[in-house]
Coordinates of C-alpha atoms in Angstrom, one line a residue:
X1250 CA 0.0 0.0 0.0
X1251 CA 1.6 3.2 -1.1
X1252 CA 1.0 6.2 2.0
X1253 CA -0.3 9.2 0.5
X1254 CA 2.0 12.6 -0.2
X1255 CA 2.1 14.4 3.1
X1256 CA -0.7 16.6 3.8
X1257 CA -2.6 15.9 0.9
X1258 CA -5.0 13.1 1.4
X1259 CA -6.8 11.9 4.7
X1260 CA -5.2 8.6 6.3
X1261 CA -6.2 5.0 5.1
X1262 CA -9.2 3.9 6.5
X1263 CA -7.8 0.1 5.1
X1264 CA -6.3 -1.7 7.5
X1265 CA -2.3 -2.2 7.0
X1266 CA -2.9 -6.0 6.2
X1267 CA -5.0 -6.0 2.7
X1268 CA -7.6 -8.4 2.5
X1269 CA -6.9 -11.7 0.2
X1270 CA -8.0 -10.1 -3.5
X1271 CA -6.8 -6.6 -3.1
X1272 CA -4.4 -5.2 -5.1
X1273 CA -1.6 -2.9 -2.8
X1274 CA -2.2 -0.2 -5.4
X1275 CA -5.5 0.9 -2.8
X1276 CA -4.3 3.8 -1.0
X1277 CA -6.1 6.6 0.3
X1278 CA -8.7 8.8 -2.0
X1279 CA -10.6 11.8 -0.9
X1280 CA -13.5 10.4 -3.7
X1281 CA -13.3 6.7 -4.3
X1282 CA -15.3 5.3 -6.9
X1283 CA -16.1 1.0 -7.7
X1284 CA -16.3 -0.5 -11.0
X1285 CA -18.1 -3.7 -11.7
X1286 CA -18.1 -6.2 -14.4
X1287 CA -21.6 -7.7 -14.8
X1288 CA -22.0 -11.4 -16.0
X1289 CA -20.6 -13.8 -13.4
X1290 CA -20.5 -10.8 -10.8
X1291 CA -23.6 -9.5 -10.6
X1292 CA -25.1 -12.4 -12.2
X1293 CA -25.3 -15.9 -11.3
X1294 CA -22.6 -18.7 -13.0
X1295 CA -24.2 -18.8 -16.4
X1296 CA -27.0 -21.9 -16.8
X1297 CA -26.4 -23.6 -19.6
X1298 CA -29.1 -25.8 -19.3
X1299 CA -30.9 -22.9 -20.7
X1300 CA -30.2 -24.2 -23.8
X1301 CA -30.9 -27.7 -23.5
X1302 CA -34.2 -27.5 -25.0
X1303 CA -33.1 -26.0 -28.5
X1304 CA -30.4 -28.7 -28.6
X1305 CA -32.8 -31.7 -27.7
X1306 CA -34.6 -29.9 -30.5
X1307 CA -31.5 -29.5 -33.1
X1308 CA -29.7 -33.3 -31.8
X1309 CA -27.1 -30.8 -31.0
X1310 CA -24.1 -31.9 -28.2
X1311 CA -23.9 -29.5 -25.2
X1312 CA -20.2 -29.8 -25.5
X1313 CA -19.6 -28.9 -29.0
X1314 CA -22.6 -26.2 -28.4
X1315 CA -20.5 -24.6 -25.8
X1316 CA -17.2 -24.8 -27.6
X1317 CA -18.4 -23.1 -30.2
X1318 CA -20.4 -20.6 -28.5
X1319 CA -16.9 -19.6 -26.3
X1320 CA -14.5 -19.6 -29.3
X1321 CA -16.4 -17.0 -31.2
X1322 CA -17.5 -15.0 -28.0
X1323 CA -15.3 -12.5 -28.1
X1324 CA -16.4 -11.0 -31.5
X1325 CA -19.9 -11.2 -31.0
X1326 CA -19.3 -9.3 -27.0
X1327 CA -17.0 -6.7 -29.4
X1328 CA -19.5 -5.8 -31.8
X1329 CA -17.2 -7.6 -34.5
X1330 CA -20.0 -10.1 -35.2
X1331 CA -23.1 -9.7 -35.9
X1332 CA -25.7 -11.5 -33.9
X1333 CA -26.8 -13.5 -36.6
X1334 CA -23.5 -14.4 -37.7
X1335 CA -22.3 -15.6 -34.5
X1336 CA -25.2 -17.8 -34.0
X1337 CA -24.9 -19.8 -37.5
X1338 CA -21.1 -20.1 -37.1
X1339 CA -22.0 -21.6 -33.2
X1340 CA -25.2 -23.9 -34.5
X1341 CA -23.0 -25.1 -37.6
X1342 CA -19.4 -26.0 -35.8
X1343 CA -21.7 -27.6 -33.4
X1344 CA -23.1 -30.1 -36.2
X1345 CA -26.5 -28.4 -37.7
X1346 CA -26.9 -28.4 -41.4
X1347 CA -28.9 -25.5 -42.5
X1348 CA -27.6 -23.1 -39.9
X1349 CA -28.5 -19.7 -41.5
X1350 CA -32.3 -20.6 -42.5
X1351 CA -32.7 -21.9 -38.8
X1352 CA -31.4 -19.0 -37.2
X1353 CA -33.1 -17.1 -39.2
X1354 CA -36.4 -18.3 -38.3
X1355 CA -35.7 -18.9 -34.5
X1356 CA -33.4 -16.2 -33.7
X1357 CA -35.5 -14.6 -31.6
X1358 CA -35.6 -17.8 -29.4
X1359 CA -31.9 -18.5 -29.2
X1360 CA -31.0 -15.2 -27.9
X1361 CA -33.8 -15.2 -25.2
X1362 CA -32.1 -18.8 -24.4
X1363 CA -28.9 -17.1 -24.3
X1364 CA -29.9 -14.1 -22.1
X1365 CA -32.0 -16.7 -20.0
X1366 CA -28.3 -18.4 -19.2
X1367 CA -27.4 -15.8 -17.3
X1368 CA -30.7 -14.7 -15.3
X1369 CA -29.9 -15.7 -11.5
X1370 CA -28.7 -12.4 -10.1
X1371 CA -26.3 -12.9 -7.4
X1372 CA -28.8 -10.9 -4.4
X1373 CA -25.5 -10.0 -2.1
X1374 CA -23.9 -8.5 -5.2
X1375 CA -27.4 -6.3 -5.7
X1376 CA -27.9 -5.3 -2.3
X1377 CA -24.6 -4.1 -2.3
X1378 CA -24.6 -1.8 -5.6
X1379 CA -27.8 -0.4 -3.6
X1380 CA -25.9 0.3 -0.5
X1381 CA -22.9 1.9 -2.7
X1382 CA -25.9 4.2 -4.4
X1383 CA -27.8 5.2 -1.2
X1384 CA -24.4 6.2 0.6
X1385 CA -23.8 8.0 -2.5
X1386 CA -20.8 6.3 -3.7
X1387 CA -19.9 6.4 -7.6
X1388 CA -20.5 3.0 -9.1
X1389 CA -20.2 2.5 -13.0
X1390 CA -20.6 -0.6 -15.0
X1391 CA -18.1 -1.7 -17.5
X1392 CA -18.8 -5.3 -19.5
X1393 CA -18.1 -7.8 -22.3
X1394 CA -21.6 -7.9 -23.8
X1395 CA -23.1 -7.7 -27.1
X1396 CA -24.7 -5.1 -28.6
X1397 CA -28.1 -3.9 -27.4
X1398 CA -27.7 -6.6 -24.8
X1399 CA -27.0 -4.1 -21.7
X1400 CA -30.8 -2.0 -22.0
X1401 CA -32.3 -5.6 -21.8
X1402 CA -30.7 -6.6 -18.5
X1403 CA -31.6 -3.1 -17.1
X1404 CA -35.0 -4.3 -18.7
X1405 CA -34.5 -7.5 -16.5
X1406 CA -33.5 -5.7 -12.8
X1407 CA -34.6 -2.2 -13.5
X1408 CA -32.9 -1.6 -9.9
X1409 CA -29.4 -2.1 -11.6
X1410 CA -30.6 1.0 -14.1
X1411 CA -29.9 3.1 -11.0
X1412 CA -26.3 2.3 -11.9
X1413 CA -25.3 6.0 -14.1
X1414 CA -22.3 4.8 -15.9
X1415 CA -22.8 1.7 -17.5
X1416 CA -20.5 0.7 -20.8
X1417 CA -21.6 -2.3 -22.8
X1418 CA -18.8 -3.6 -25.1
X1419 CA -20.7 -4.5 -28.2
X1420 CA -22.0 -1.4 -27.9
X1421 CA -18.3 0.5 -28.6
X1422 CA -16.9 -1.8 -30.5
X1423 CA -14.1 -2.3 -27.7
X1424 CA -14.0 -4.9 -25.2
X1425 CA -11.8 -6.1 -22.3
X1426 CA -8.7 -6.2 -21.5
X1427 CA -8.3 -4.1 -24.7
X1428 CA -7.2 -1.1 -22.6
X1429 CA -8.7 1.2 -24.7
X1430 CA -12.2 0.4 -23.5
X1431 CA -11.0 0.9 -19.7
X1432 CA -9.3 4.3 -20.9
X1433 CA -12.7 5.4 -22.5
X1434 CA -14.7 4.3 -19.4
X1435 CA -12.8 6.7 -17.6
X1436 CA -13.1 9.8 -20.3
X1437 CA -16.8 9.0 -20.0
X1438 CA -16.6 8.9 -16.2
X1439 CA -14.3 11.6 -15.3
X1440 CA -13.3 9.1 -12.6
X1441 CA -9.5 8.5 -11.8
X1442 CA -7.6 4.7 -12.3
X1443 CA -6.0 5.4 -8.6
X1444 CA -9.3 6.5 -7.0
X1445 CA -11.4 3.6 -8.9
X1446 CA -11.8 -0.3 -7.5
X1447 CA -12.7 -2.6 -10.2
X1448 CA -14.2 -6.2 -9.7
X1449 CA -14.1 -8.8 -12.3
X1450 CA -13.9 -12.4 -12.9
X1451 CA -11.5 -12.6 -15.5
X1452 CA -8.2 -12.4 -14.4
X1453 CA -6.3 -11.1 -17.5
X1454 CA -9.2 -8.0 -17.2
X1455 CA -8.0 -7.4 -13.7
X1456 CA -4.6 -7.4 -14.8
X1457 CA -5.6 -4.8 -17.8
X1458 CA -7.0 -2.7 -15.4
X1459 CA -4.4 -2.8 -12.7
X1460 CA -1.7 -1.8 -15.5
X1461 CA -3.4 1.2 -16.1
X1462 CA -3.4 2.0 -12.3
X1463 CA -6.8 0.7 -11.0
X1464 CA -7.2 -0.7 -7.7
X1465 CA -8.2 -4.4 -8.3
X1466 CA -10.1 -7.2 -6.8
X1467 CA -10.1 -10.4 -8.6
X1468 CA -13.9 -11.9 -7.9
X1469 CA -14.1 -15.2 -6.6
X1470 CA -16.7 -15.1 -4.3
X1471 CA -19.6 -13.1 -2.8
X1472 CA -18.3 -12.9 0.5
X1473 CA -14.9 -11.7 -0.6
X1474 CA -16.3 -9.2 -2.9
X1475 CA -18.4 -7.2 -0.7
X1476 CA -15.7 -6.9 2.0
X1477 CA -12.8 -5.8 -0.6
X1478 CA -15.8 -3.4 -1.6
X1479 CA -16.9 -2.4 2.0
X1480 CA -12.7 -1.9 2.9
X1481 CA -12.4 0.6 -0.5
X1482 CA -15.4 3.2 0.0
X1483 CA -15.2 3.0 4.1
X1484 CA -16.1 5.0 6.0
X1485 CA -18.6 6.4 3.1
X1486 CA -20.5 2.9 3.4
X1487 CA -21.7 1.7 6.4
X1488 CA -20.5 -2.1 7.4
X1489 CA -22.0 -4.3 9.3
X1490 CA -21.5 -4.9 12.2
X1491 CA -20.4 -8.6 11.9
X1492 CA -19.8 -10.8 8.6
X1493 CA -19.3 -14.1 7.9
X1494 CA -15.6 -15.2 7.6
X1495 CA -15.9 -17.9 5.2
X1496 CA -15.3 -16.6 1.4
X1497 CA -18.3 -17.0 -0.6

């Protein structure tokens, strides 16, 4: 933990030992600000049952399904690939014949099947962004999704629409750990790397984000998250009075 220049910040409220996640780069800030990826933190592990009916449907294999649907992820989250596009490549390396003309007549279904996937929120994740917004707290969203997929999860949990800054990465055509996308996030913002705690998953994005001089916290659990939250914004945020030491 780097100590402040003299005189020019209040002391830590952190205690000297960080907790297990936190990055040492968390030193004091007058105005401290959290940054939260969305699927997988606020959201649940994704479902993929959800898709088990199409596939029963289409005598498709989960496995190759999911292969294909993660090795062309990345352009369809970027914007690089269109919707359509992304589903005919997934349905056709997964074994269907006639890819295009069944997308093309089902496509609304698929993508409700995808969204579906990942609708269990994670509740102590939720609470928590309501905490950070009732103590006032700056909290901005920044995630790998496709485009026009962000308005229908704030469609899904209006209460997350409370959230002000939210950047969906389809929707730039950028996405993580390109550091461009964490660089516009914070034109957009006005918020400062040093002042700014950002929680995600994906460890190469923390590492993006920690190279550009954000405070970190690589989520693995519930529990750990909200208490590498609750240290970075106190005494803004109110804790509790006890907590559970197991990590969630």
């Amino acid at each position: 933990m780097r100590a402040p220049p003299t005189g020019s910040r209040p002391p830590s409220p952190l205690p000297r030992a960080p907790l297990p996640g936190l990055t040492p780069r968390m030193a004091a800030s007058a105005s401290r600000t959290v940054l939260f990826d969305f699927g997988y933190v606020l959201t649940g592990p994704q479902d993929v049952s959800a898709f088990d009916p199409l596939l029963a449907e289409l005598r498709l294999g989960r496995v190759a399904f999911l292969e294909a649907w993660g090795r062309h992820r990345a352009g369809f989250d970027s914007g690089a690939l269109e919707a359509r596009a992304y589903w005919e490549r997934v349905l056709s390396e997964a074994g269907l014949a006639g890819a295009a003309d069944w997308v093309g007549a089902h496509f609304e279904r698929i993508m409700r099947a995808d969204l579906g996937a990942w609708a269990t929120p994670r509740k102590a994740m939720h609470v928590l962004v309501g905490r950070l917004l009732d103590a006032s707290v700056p909290v901005g969203i920044l995630s790998n999704m496709p485009p026009g997929a962000g308005a229908k999860w704030m469609a899904l949990w209006p209460a997350l629409d409370r959230v002000p800054l939210k950047l969906w990465s389809g929707d730039e055509g950028l996405a993580k750990p390109d550091p461009a996308i964490y660089r516009l996030f914070l034109e957009r913002s006005g918020w400062r790397a040093e002042d700014t705690l950002f929680v995600d998953d994906v460890r190469r994005n923390v590492e993006a984000a920690a190279a550009l001089g954000f405070a970190t916290h690589l989520f693995e659990g519930e529990n750990a998250a909200v208490a590498a939250v609750e240290d970075w914004v106190a005494p803004a945020l109110s804790r509790p009075r006890e907590r559970s030491a197991t990590r969630g």
